[in-house]
Short mmCIF file of C-alpha atoms in Angstrom, two decimals:
data_model
loop_
_atom_site.label_atom_id
_atom_site.label_comp_id
_atom_site.label_asym_id
_atom_site.label_seq_id
_atom_site.Cartn_x
_atom_site.Cartn_y
_atom_site.Cartn_z
CA UNK A 1 -6.22 174.55 74.35
CA UNK A 2 -3.96 176.84 71.96
CA UNK A 3 -5.77 179.31 69.60
CA UNK A 4 -5.21 177.87 65.93
CA UNK A 5 -5.81 180.54 63.53
CA UNK A 6 -5.85 184.31 63.43
CA UNK A 7 -9.66 185.41 63.90
CA UNK A 8 -9.80 187.20 67.10
CA UNK A 9 -13.63 187.40 67.00
CA UNK A 10 -13.79 183.85 68.23
CA UNK A 11 -12.30 181.25 70.79
CA UNK A 12 -11.47 177.71 70.01
CA UNK A 13 -11.65 175.06 73.05
CA UNK A 14 -14.60 176.22 75.18
CA UNK A 15 -14.41 173.29 77.82
CA UNK A 16 -15.26 175.67 80.69
CA UNK A 17 -18.77 175.29 78.96
CA UNK A 18 -20.71 173.95 81.79
CA UNK A 19 -19.59 176.67 84.19
CA UNK A 20 -21.27 179.59 82.54
CA UNK A 21 -23.77 178.13 80.35
CA UNK A 22 -26.85 180.32 80.81
CA UNK A 23 -28.99 177.67 79.07
CA UNK A 24 -29.95 176.49 82.28
CA UNK A 25 -31.46 179.75 83.01
CA UNK A 26 -33.48 180.00 79.79
CA UNK A 27 -37.21 179.58 80.01
CA UNK A 28 -37.11 177.74 76.57
CA UNK A 29 -41.42 177.70 76.55
CA UNK A 30 -41.08 181.21 75.99
CA UNK A 31 -38.44 181.10 73.12
CA UNK A 32 -39.82 181.39 69.63
CA UNK A 33 -38.66 181.45 65.76
CA UNK A 34 -39.89 182.83 62.80
CA UNK A 35 -39.38 180.52 59.50
CA UNK A 36 -39.19 177.19 61.69
CA UNK A 37 -40.71 173.90 59.86
CA UNK A 38 -42.01 172.41 62.59
CA UNK A 39 -43.52 174.64 65.57
CA UNK A 40 -41.89 174.71 68.72
CA UNK A 41 -38.68 173.02 67.50
CA UNK A 42 -36.71 175.96 68.56
CA UNK A 43 -37.31 175.01 72.24
CA UNK A 44 -35.43 172.00 72.30
CA UNK A 45 -31.84 173.58 70.52
CA UNK A 46 -31.33 175.12 74.24
CA UNK A 47 -29.58 171.79 75.60
CA UNK A 48 -27.88 171.61 78.54
CA UNK A 49 -24.03 171.06 77.97
CA UNK A 50 -23.76 167.74 78.06
CA UNK A 51 -26.18 167.01 75.68
CA UNK A 52 -25.27 169.28 73.03
CA UNK A 53 -24.32 166.28 70.40
CA UNK A 54 -27.72 164.96 70.63
CA UNK A 55 -29.23 165.02 67.07
CA UNK A 56 -32.59 164.27 67.72
CA UNK A 57 -33.81 167.88 68.45
CA UNK A 58 -32.94 170.80 65.64
CA UNK A 59 -34.51 173.29 64.25
CA UNK A 60 -34.95 173.56 60.54
CA UNK A 61 -35.94 176.78 58.21
CA UNK A 62 -38.63 176.40 55.69
CA UNK A 63 -38.98 177.11 52.21
CA UNK A 64 -35.78 179.18 52.30
CA UNK A 65 -32.57 179.22 54.60
CA UNK A 66 -33.37 182.34 56.58
CA UNK A 67 -34.32 182.11 60.56
CA UNK A 68 -35.17 184.82 63.53
CA UNK A 69 -34.74 183.39 66.91
CA UNK A 70 -36.32 185.21 69.69
CA UNK A 71 -34.92 184.58 73.27
CA UNK A 72 -36.43 186.76 76.11
CA UNK A 73 -35.00 186.67 79.10
CA UNK A 74 -36.38 186.42 82.50
CA UNK A 75 -33.68 188.56 84.32
CA UNK A 76 -31.38 190.72 83.18
CA UNK A 77 -28.33 189.06 81.55
CA UNK A 78 -24.82 189.52 80.52
CA UNK A 79 -23.85 187.33 77.24
CA UNK A 80 -20.07 186.70 76.77
CA UNK A 81 -20.15 184.27 73.86
CA UNK A 82 -22.64 182.36 71.97
CA UNK A 83 -21.88 178.79 70.70
CA UNK A 84 -23.50 177.38 67.66
CA UNK A 85 -23.78 173.88 66.24
CA UNK A 86 -25.33 173.53 63.02
CA UNK A 87 -25.95 170.94 60.49
CA UNK A 88 -24.05 169.29 57.85
CA UNK A 89 -24.03 169.49 54.16
CA UNK A 90 -24.29 173.11 53.96
CA UNK A 91 -26.75 173.46 56.36
CA UNK A 92 -24.98 175.26 58.84
CA UNK A 93 -25.65 178.96 58.99
CA UNK A 94 -22.74 181.41 57.99
CA UNK A 95 -23.69 184.51 59.64
CA UNK A 96 -25.22 185.71 62.52
CA UNK A 97 -26.71 189.09 63.48
CA UNK A 98 -27.57 189.86 66.96
CA UNK A 99 -30.12 192.21 68.12
CA UNK A 100 -30.66 192.99 71.53
CA UNK A 101 -34.09 194.32 73.72
CA UNK A 102 -35.97 194.46 70.76
CA UNK A 103 -38.85 191.94 70.55
CA UNK A 104 -40.61 193.32 67.44
CA UNK A 105 -38.56 191.72 65.08
CA UNK A 106 -40.08 189.81 62.21
CA UNK A 107 -38.88 189.43 58.42
CA UNK A 108 -40.42 192.79 57.13
CA UNK A 109 -38.93 195.13 59.57
CA UNK A 110 -35.40 193.60 60.41
CA UNK A 111 -33.65 195.78 57.77
CA UNK A 112 -34.30 198.52 59.71
CA UNK A 113 -32.94 197.94 62.41
CA UNK A 114 -29.05 198.28 62.82
CA UNK A 115 -27.66 195.04 64.52
CA UNK A 116 -26.05 195.15 68.05
CA UNK A 117 -22.97 192.54 66.26
CA UNK A 118 -22.21 190.52 63.48
CA UNK A 119 -20.30 187.16 62.78
CA UNK A 120 -19.08 185.15 60.28
CA UNK A 121 -19.68 181.48 61.29
CA UNK A 122 -17.26 178.67 60.75
CA UNK A 123 -19.08 175.08 60.60
CA UNK A 124 -18.59 173.57 63.90
CA UNK A 125 -20.14 170.11 64.76
CA UNK A 126 -18.30 170.19 68.04
CA UNK A 127 -19.76 173.19 69.98
CA UNK A 128 -15.87 174.44 70.02
CA UNK A 129 -16.00 177.59 68.53
CA UNK A 130 -17.22 180.25 71.05
CA UNK A 131 -18.51 183.33 69.24
CA UNK A 132 -17.57 186.28 71.52
CA UNK A 133 -19.27 189.44 72.06
CA UNK A 134 -18.51 193.17 72.50
CA UNK A 135 -18.69 193.47 76.26
CA UNK A 136 -19.95 196.91 76.27
CA UNK A 137 -22.79 196.49 74.17
CA UNK A 138 -24.16 193.26 75.74
CA UNK A 139 -24.24 193.82 79.19
CA UNK A 140 -28.10 194.54 80.25
CA UNK A 141 -30.31 192.26 78.19
CA UNK A 142 -33.13 191.18 78.60
CA UNK A 143 -34.36 190.17 75.04
CA UNK A 144 -32.05 188.64 72.17
CA UNK A 145 -32.68 188.18 68.83
CA UNK A 146 -30.82 186.12 66.51
CA UNK A 147 -30.95 186.39 62.56
CA UNK A 148 -29.47 183.55 60.35
CA UNK A 149 -29.53 185.45 56.86
CA UNK A 150 -27.86 182.56 55.12
CA UNK A 151 -26.22 179.25 54.97
CA UNK A 152 -23.21 177.24 53.10
CA UNK A 153 -24.91 176.51 50.62
CA UNK A 154 -28.40 174.22 51.40
CA UNK A 155 -31.84 175.20 50.49
CA UNK A 156 -32.80 175.24 54.04
CA UNK A 157 -30.62 175.88 57.29
CA UNK A 158 -30.55 173.62 60.20
CA UNK A 159 -29.33 174.37 63.80
CA UNK A 160 -28.62 171.28 66.36
CA UNK A 161 -27.44 173.05 69.46
CA UNK A 162 -26.98 177.11 70.58
CA UNK A 163 -25.66 177.84 73.82
CA UNK A 164 -25.05 181.32 75.47
CA UNK A 165 -22.27 182.07 77.69
CA UNK A 166 -22.44 184.81 80.22
CA UNK A 167 -23.43 185.75 84.01
CA UNK A 168 -27.05 185.88 84.96
CA UNK A 169 -27.86 188.54 87.30
CA UNK A 170 -30.86 188.11 90.15
CA UNK A 171 -32.27 191.51 88.89
CA UNK A 172 -35.60 190.86 87.67
CA UNK A 173 -37.23 193.13 85.32
CA UNK A 174 -40.95 192.95 86.40
CA UNK A 175 -43.63 195.36 87.90
CA UNK A 176 -42.92 196.99 91.36
CA UNK A 177 -45.66 195.72 93.73
CA UNK A 178 -46.50 198.83 95.65
CA UNK A 179 -49.27 198.91 98.66
CA UNK A 180 -50.80 202.55 99.05
CA UNK A 181 -51.93 203.51 102.49
CA UNK A 182 -54.28 206.69 103.00
CA UNK A 183 -53.24 207.10 106.51
CA UNK A 184 -49.98 205.43 107.34
CA UNK A 185 -49.97 203.73 110.90
CA UNK A 186 -46.62 203.29 112.74
CA UNK A 187 -47.39 199.80 114.06
CA UNK A 188 -47.55 198.67 110.56
CA UNK A 189 -44.38 199.40 110.05
CA UNK A 190 -41.70 197.79 112.37
CA UNK A 191 -38.51 199.80 112.19
CA UNK A 192 -35.60 200.91 114.40
CA UNK A 193 -35.47 204.20 113.17
CA UNK A 194 -36.69 205.94 116.53
CA UNK A 195 -34.70 203.92 118.20
CA UNK A 196 -31.20 205.07 116.88
CA UNK A 197 -29.08 207.23 119.02
CA UNK A 198 -27.87 210.18 116.82
CA UNK A 199 -25.11 212.91 117.73
CA UNK A 200 -24.75 215.82 116.24
CA UNK A 201 -21.51 217.07 114.85
CA UNK A 202 -20.66 220.33 115.75
CA UNK B 1 -58.15 178.13 74.51
CA UNK B 2 -55.54 179.88 72.52
CA UNK B 3 -54.29 183.37 72.93
CA UNK B 4 -54.49 184.78 69.92
CA UNK B 5 -54.47 188.20 68.16
CA UNK B 6 -57.04 187.93 65.29
CA UNK B 7 -57.80 190.45 62.25
CA UNK B 8 -61.07 190.23 60.76
CA UNK B 9 -61.20 191.48 57.18
CA UNK B 10 -64.54 192.08 56.16
CA UNK B 11 -65.48 192.66 52.00
CA UNK B 12 -67.53 195.68 51.75
CA UNK B 13 -67.61 195.86 48.04
CA UNK B 14 -70.28 196.06 45.80
CA UNK B 15 -70.58 192.77 45.41
CA UNK B 16 -71.88 192.30 49.06
CA UNK B 17 -75.30 193.96 47.56
CA UNK B 18 -76.03 190.45 45.91
CA UNK B 19 -78.74 188.66 47.54
CA UNK B 20 -78.08 185.06 46.93
CA UNK B 21 -77.31 184.75 50.77
CA UNK B 22 -80.40 186.05 52.70
CA UNK B 23 -80.93 188.46 53.07
CA UNK B 24 -77.78 189.99 51.63
CA UNK B 25 -74.33 189.01 51.52
CA UNK B 26 -73.40 191.92 53.80
CA UNK B 27 -75.79 191.11 56.14
CA UNK B 28 -74.62 187.29 56.30
CA UNK B 29 -71.12 188.55 56.60
CA UNK B 30 -72.39 190.68 59.95
CA UNK B 31 -73.97 187.69 61.56
CA UNK B 32 -70.77 185.48 60.83
CA UNK B 33 -68.63 188.17 62.10
CA UNK B 34 -70.55 188.59 65.61
CA UNK B 35 -70.23 184.87 65.84
CA UNK B 36 -66.33 184.65 65.14
CA UNK B 37 -65.83 187.62 67.42
CA UNK B 38 -67.77 186.14 70.02
CA UNK B 39 -65.99 182.82 70.06
CA UNK B 40 -62.57 184.34 69.99
CA UNK B 41 -63.44 186.56 72.84
CA UNK B 42 -64.80 183.65 75.02
CA UNK B 43 -62.43 181.19 74.06
CA UNK B 44 -59.68 182.93 75.66
CA UNK B 45 -60.20 186.90 77.54
CA UNK B 46 -56.99 187.78 76.87
CA UNK B 47 -57.24 187.35 73.09
CA UNK B 48 -57.55 190.49 71.09
CA UNK B 49 -59.75 190.78 68.22
CA UNK B 50 -59.63 193.80 65.28
CA UNK B 51 -61.78 194.02 62.62
CA UNK B 52 -60.67 195.85 58.85
CA UNK B 53 -62.49 196.47 55.81
CA UNK B 54 -61.17 195.53 52.72
CA UNK B 55 -62.93 197.89 49.80
CA UNK B 56 -63.93 201.19 49.96
CA UNK B 57 -61.62 203.89 49.13
CA UNK B 58 -58.86 202.16 50.95
CA UNK B 59 -58.30 198.95 53.17
CA UNK B 60 -58.92 200.52 56.84
CA UNK B 61 -58.94 199.40 60.15
CA UNK B 62 -62.07 199.78 61.82
CA UNK B 63 -61.59 198.65 65.38
CA UNK B 64 -57.95 198.10 66.65
CA UNK B 65 -57.00 194.93 68.29
CA UNK B 66 -58.98 195.01 71.62
CA UNK B 67 -60.26 192.45 73.98
CA UNK B 68 -63.84 194.08 74.48
CA UNK B 69 -66.42 192.52 72.42
CA UNK B 70 -68.87 195.31 72.45
CA UNK B 71 -66.26 197.74 70.90
CA UNK B 72 -65.64 195.21 68.10
CA UNK B 73 -69.20 194.76 67.02
CA UNK B 74 -70.01 198.25 67.32
CA UNK B 75 -67.15 199.02 65.35
CA UNK B 76 -68.49 196.21 62.42
CA UNK B 77 -71.92 197.55 62.34
CA UNK B 78 -70.82 200.76 60.67
CA UNK B 79 -69.24 199.24 57.24
CA UNK B 80 -70.30 200.81 54.00
CA UNK B 81 -70.59 199.04 51.34
CA UNK B 82 -68.55 200.63 48.29
CA UNK B 83 -65.82 200.05 45.97
CA UNK B 84 -63.62 196.78 45.01
CA UNK B 85 -61.75 194.89 47.59
CA UNK B 86 -57.64 195.45 47.68
CA UNK B 87 -56.61 191.95 49.18
CA UNK B 88 -52.88 192.37 49.11
CA UNK B 89 -52.73 195.68 50.55
CA UNK B 90 -55.36 194.61 53.41
CA UNK B 91 -52.93 191.66 53.95
CA UNK B 92 -50.01 193.55 54.26
CA UNK B 93 -51.53 196.27 56.41
CA UNK B 94 -53.18 193.44 59.01
CA UNK B 95 -49.82 191.97 59.03
CA UNK B 96 -48.36 195.10 59.97
CA UNK B 97 -51.00 195.73 62.91
CA UNK B 98 -50.18 192.81 64.20
CA UNK B 99 -46.67 192.95 64.52
CA UNK B 100 -47.32 196.12 66.66
CA UNK B 101 -49.82 193.99 68.68
CA UNK B 102 -49.17 195.11 72.38
CA UNK B 103 -49.16 191.13 73.79
CA UNK B 104 -46.35 189.63 71.71
CA UNK B 105 -47.48 186.18 72.99
CA UNK B 106 -50.76 186.27 71.63
CA UNK B 107 -50.65 184.07 68.20
CA UNK B 108 -51.35 186.19 65.07
CA UNK B 109 -54.29 185.43 62.71
CA UNK B 110 -56.28 186.85 59.90
CA UNK B 111 -59.49 186.09 59.11
CA UNK B 112 -60.61 187.22 55.57
CA UNK B 113 -64.22 187.05 54.19
CA UNK B 114 -63.80 187.07 50.50
CA UNK B 115 -67.28 187.63 48.42
CA UNK B 116 -65.93 189.54 45.25
CA UNK B 117 -63.34 188.82 42.60
CA UNK B 118 -59.96 189.04 43.29
CA UNK B 119 -57.63 191.04 40.99
CA UNK B 120 -54.35 189.67 42.04
CA UNK B 121 -52.75 186.83 40.13
CA UNK B 122 -52.12 183.39 41.64
CA UNK B 123 -48.70 184.24 41.60
CA UNK B 124 -48.65 187.61 43.39
CA UNK B 125 -51.25 185.79 45.88
CA UNK B 126 -48.64 182.81 46.59
CA UNK B 127 -45.79 185.62 47.36
CA UNK B 128 -47.94 186.98 50.03
CA UNK B 129 -48.85 183.71 51.71
CA UNK B 130 -45.08 182.84 51.67
CA UNK B 131 -44.51 186.08 53.57
CA UNK B 132 -47.13 185.65 55.69
CA UNK B 133 -46.08 182.21 56.49
CA UNK B 134 -42.57 182.97 57.30
CA UNK B 135 -43.61 185.68 60.01
CA UNK B 136 -45.62 183.13 61.26
CA UNK B 137 -49.08 184.59 60.63
CA UNK B 138 -52.07 182.12 60.18
CA UNK B 139 -54.74 183.11 57.71
CA UNK B 140 -58.34 181.76 57.47
CA UNK B 141 -60.38 182.52 54.18
CA UNK B 142 -64.27 182.31 53.88
CA UNK B 143 -64.71 182.10 50.08
CA UNK B 144 -68.44 182.96 49.75
CA UNK B 145 -70.47 184.57 46.74
CA UNK B 146 -67.77 184.12 43.77
CA UNK B 147 -67.03 180.93 44.63
CA UNK B 148 -66.10 179.84 40.98
CA UNK B 149 -63.88 182.51 40.15
CA UNK B 150 -61.84 182.51 43.46
CA UNK B 151 -61.35 179.36 44.43
CA UNK B 152 -58.34 178.57 42.50
CA UNK B 153 -56.46 181.33 43.51
CA UNK B 154 -57.38 181.05 47.28
CA UNK B 155 -56.49 177.29 47.31
CA UNK B 156 -53.13 178.26 45.95
CA UNK B 157 -52.96 181.04 48.94
CA UNK B 158 -54.14 178.66 51.88
CA UNK B 159 -51.60 176.17 50.58
CA UNK B 160 -48.41 178.37 50.88
CA UNK B 161 -49.72 180.07 53.99
CA UNK B 162 -50.34 176.75 55.89
CA UNK B 163 -48.31 176.07 58.64
CA UNK B 164 -49.22 172.81 60.73
CA UNK B 165 -52.52 172.75 59.61
CA UNK B 166 -53.37 176.33 61.30
CA UNK B 167 -54.73 177.96 58.55
CA UNK B 168 -58.56 177.02 56.57
CA UNK B 169 -60.15 177.73 53.36
CA UNK B 170 -63.83 177.82 53.77
CA UNK B 171 -65.92 177.65 50.82
CA UNK B 172 -69.53 178.46 50.82
CA UNK B 173 -70.95 178.30 47.44
CA UNK B 174 -74.83 180.13 47.17
CA UNK B 175 -77.72 178.33 48.73
CA UNK B 176 -80.57 178.45 51.06
CA UNK B 177 -77.91 177.85 53.96
CA UNK B 178 -77.05 180.34 56.72
CA UNK B 179 -73.34 181.45 56.67
CA UNK B 180 -72.73 181.79 60.22
CA UNK B 181 -74.22 178.07 60.87
CA UNK B 182 -71.75 176.82 58.06
CA UNK B 183 -68.81 178.94 59.86
CA UNK B 184 -69.86 177.38 63.20
CA UNK B 185 -69.29 173.69 62.17
CA UNK B 186 -66.04 174.87 60.37
CA UNK B 187 -62.48 174.18 62.04
CA UNK B 188 -62.37 178.34 61.47
CA UNK B 189 -64.50 178.92 65.00
CA UNK B 190 -63.27 175.26 66.84
CA UNK B 191 -59.97 175.49 67.03
CA UNK B 192 -57.49 178.42 66.33
CA UNK B 193 -53.69 177.43 66.50
CA UNK B 194 -54.48 174.60 68.91
CA UNK B 195 -51.30 173.04 69.99
CA UNK B 196 -49.26 176.15 70.37
CA UNK B 197 -51.77 177.85 72.59
CA UNK B 198 -52.31 175.08 75.20
CA UNK B 199 -48.66 174.47 75.73
CA UNK B 200 -48.10 177.94 76.35
CA UNK B 201 -51.04 178.47 78.84
CA UNK B 202 -48.88 175.43 80.61
CA UNK B 203 -45.60 176.83 80.57
CA UNK B 204 -46.13 180.14 81.33
CA UNK B 205 -49.18 180.92 83.29
CA UNK B 206 -50.42 178.61 86.20
CA UNK B 207 -49.73 174.69 85.55
CA UNK B 208 -52.40 174.63 88.18
CA UNK B 209 -55.31 176.37 86.41
CA UNK B 210 -54.66 174.30 82.85
CA UNK B 211 -54.81 171.36 84.89
CA UNK B 212 -58.17 172.24 86.43
CA UNK B 213 -59.34 173.68 82.66
CA UNK B 214 -58.39 169.81 81.28
CA UNK B 215 -60.32 167.99 84.12
CA UNK B 216 -63.39 170.09 83.42
CA UNK B 217 -63.27 169.82 79.79
CA UNK B 218 -62.75 165.73 80.27
CA UNK B 219 -65.31 165.64 82.55
CA UNK B 220 -68.09 167.36 80.38
CA UNK B 221 -67.11 165.09 77.70
CA UNK B 222 -67.59 162.02 80.01
CA UNK B 223 -71.06 163.54 81.20
CA UNK B 224 -72.09 164.09 77.38
CA UNK B 225 -71.45 160.64 76.47
CA UNK B 226 -73.29 158.95 79.49
CA UNK B 227 -76.17 160.93 78.10
CA UNK B 228 -76.06 159.99 74.93
CA UNK B 229 -75.57 156.27 75.57
CA UNK B 230 -78.50 156.47 78.37
CA UNK B 231 -80.66 158.31 75.68
CA UNK B 232 -80.38 155.18 73.28
CA UNK B 233 -80.89 152.74 75.72
CA UNK B 234 -84.28 154.66 76.98
CA UNK B 235 -85.10 155.16 73.09
CA UNK B 236 -84.88 151.49 72.55
CA UNK B 237 -86.28 150.61 76.24
CA UNK B 238 -89.22 148.76 77.31
CA UNK B 239 -92.57 149.58 76.03
CA UNK B 240 -94.33 150.20 78.90
CA UNK B 241 -92.58 153.63 79.11
CA UNK B 242 -93.63 155.64 76.34
CA UNK B 243 -91.88 158.68 75.39
CA UNK B 244 -88.18 159.50 75.37
CA UNK B 245 -87.58 159.49 79.00
CA UNK B 246 -90.28 158.41 81.59
CA UNK B 247 -90.23 158.27 85.36
CA UNK B 248 -91.73 156.57 88.20
CA UNK B 249 -91.85 157.20 91.80
CA UNK B 250 -89.31 155.69 93.75
CA UNK B 251 -89.05 155.74 97.50
CA UNK B 252 -86.17 153.32 97.64
CA UNK B 253 -82.45 153.71 98.33
CA UNK B 254 -80.97 157.16 97.98
CA UNK B 255 -77.86 157.20 95.14
CA UNK B 256 -74.95 158.79 93.98
CA UNK B 257 -76.38 161.46 92.28
CA UNK B 258 -79.73 161.95 94.61
CA UNK B 259 -76.63 162.75 97.24
CA UNK B 260 -75.46 165.02 95.02
CA UNK B 261 -79.04 166.45 94.40
CA UNK B 262 -80.95 166.30 97.44
CA UNK B 263 -83.43 168.99 96.75
CA UNK B 264 -84.09 167.77 93.10
CA UNK B 265 -84.94 164.68 94.41
CA UNK B 266 -87.11 165.47 96.74
CA UNK B 267 -88.89 167.65 94.57
CA UNK B 268 -88.83 165.07 91.59
CA UNK B 269 -90.07 162.54 94.15
CA UNK B 270 -93.23 165.14 95.11
CA UNK B 271 -94.00 165.70 91.58
CA UNK B 272 -94.05 162.03 90.52
CA UNK B 273 -96.01 160.85 93.73
CA UNK B 274 -99.06 162.97 92.66
CA UNK B 275 -98.99 161.82 89.29
CA UNK B 276 -98.77 158.00 90.08
CA UNK B 277 -102.31 158.59 91.24
CA UNK B 278 -103.93 159.12 88.00
CA UNK B 279 -103.06 158.50 84.33
CA UNK B 280 -100.82 155.61 83.54
CA UNK B 281 -97.27 156.81 82.90
CA UNK B 282 -97.54 156.06 79.07
CA UNK B 283 -99.69 159.16 78.13
CA UNK B 284 -97.95 161.96 80.74
CA UNK B 285 -94.09 161.76 81.04
CA UNK B 286 -93.38 163.49 84.48
CA UNK B 287 -89.55 164.49 83.21
CA UNK B 288 -90.48 167.97 83.77
CA UNK B 289 -88.63 170.04 86.60
CA UNK B 290 -91.52 170.94 89.57
CA UNK B 291 -91.05 174.20 88.49
CA UNK B 292 -93.36 173.82 85.43
CA UNK B 293 -97.04 173.85 85.72
CA UNK B 294 -98.66 169.99 85.20
CA UNK B 295 -99.17 169.01 81.84
CA UNK B 296 -102.44 168.11 80.08
CA UNK B 297 -103.23 165.97 77.22
CA UNK B 298 -102.89 168.52 74.24
CA UNK B 299 -99.18 169.33 75.58
CA UNK B 300 -98.18 165.61 76.50
CA UNK B 301 -97.38 164.80 73.02
CA UNK B 302 -95.13 167.68 72.30
CA UNK B 303 -93.55 166.88 75.73
CA UNK B 304 -93.06 163.87 74.04
CA UNK B 305 -90.28 165.45 71.51
CA UNK B 306 -87.04 164.97 73.08
CA UNK B 307 -85.77 167.94 71.11
CA UNK B 308 -88.71 170.52 72.55
CA UNK B 309 -88.14 168.89 75.93
CA UNK B 310 -84.31 169.81 75.62
CA UNK B 311 -84.90 173.55 74.67
CA UNK B 312 -87.82 174.02 77.00
CA UNK B 313 -85.74 173.12 80.04
CA UNK B 314 -82.83 175.15 78.78
CA UNK B 315 -84.69 178.11 78.43
CA UNK B 316 -85.83 177.82 82.13
CA UNK B 317 -83.80 179.59 84.27
CA UNK B 318 -82.00 177.98 87.38
CA UNK B 319 -82.34 174.47 85.59
CA UNK B 320 -79.66 172.35 84.84
CA UNK B 321 -80.69 169.42 82.17
CA UNK B 322 -77.48 167.40 82.84
CA UNK B 323 -78.82 166.98 86.47
CA UNK B 324 -81.87 166.19 85.60
CA UNK B 325 -80.96 163.88 83.16
CA UNK B 326 -78.56 161.89 85.21
CA UNK B 327 -81.46 161.92 87.96
CA UNK B 328 -83.82 160.78 85.60
CA UNK B 329 -81.54 158.07 83.97
CA UNK B 330 -80.72 156.32 87.52
CA UNK B 331 -84.96 156.64 87.62
CA UNK B 332 -85.75 155.07 84.58
CA UNK B 333 -83.45 152.30 85.66
CA UNK B 334 -85.32 151.75 88.59
CA UNK B 335 -88.59 151.79 86.84
CA UNK B 336 -87.73 148.86 85.01
CA UNK B 337 -87.04 146.90 87.61
CA UNK B 338 -89.66 147.82 89.64
CA UNK B 339 -92.10 146.74 86.66
CA UNK B 340 -90.25 143.47 86.50
CA UNK B 341 -90.95 143.07 89.80
CA UNK B 342 -94.74 143.73 89.25
CA UNK B 343 -94.99 141.54 86.59
CA UNK B 344 -93.61 138.80 88.51
CA UNK B 345 -96.35 139.14 91.36
#
């Protein structure tokens, strides 16, 4: 699909969504949202690419239009672009700020953190617009926070679908399992080191 | 069973010297705090609790978020009464402390005891409540002592901080009742942020563990239902068996319960066999376990009282009242059958 507008921060026509979508690698049970009206509703908006148009599950903000969504990753990821489907009637978010690797953000301290990247969003009900990330900054991510400070005019913000496009490595960030031996025994460690033949260079 | 980080805020203002809660508001509050902290740590071993004082020179954190009950209780004991409470500052400090909790999966909660007049206006409290709700903090308030002055403001506060019925306001007017007992029965102690926590356990840690817990809870409920029904039957049962639970010797078929507890069956059978020799079952209830000494007439009436019986059984080591009750239900049913047979003869 040809690029239809001059804005270089996003691309149209993400038909290869199925291939790169990270949604299936997300553990939705660990995703949290601040200021959501229905507790736990944020876990249902990371749908599979085929289900992106389904309208039953969405997250709505309570009382005002701000939303903070915390997405922890099980493994180190690289995020290339983000797709947002918002609600109609002005309830789509019009700005998005991303903060990486900080799991401590809430509405009290969000002003004190510099955001990694900021986008102006457009109303997109099809999931056609992918907001691309600066590649150097979104490389080794284990926690992503998305902040939506405002919307297109409605008193509350509604988001129906979020898709993350990127590369999922299997490098896990977890505690190293170590075993300590007071007296190492050679028979416990089978190795070929002592069977090899070495030649000195002279 | 919810994973929570709770900050308990205590009122240590001059108003707590008041004796309208026996022996004084401060003492009643101490007992209540012990109760709440114990229940939070027991319901989930990974939950953390912290203690803060609201009055004095300034609101202060006495015990930082910890899982060890002993540290929490010793911190709460040192509280000195002085000054006036500063509710809004306390809430802000508590929110800050919760934001910096070590385990982000613990659901944040504040429990505040308010026993003196609030100096904040309703509007200020509503603003505070909205900020707390936005950051996902649940708040429970125990309004005691200065109930008439504070109820209005605190109700507005709880209405605005409440999200999905997680925040509660408990109003306790002064009277002869005990603060801890009332708190025990309120939703503050029974359930925390119910649904969220149980979903979390299922998703994140072992699903097997969650299933096992659910099953054992259901089993316990079913067992209690059975006992309740059996007690009702026994109470309205035939008059040949006096008291609440009586037994008769049985040498007949072993039953499901006895297969589980063969020692109990033997022991009961022995003690019942000896008692059958003398007095009729109406004056003697043989429902004690074999460890207890034989009853005499003066204590037999006392033993007829179900509550006394229950408390005695519960206080004995190595006695499981549930096992005994199950065994006795079956025996009493057999007893009725036997009596009918005897009468026919």
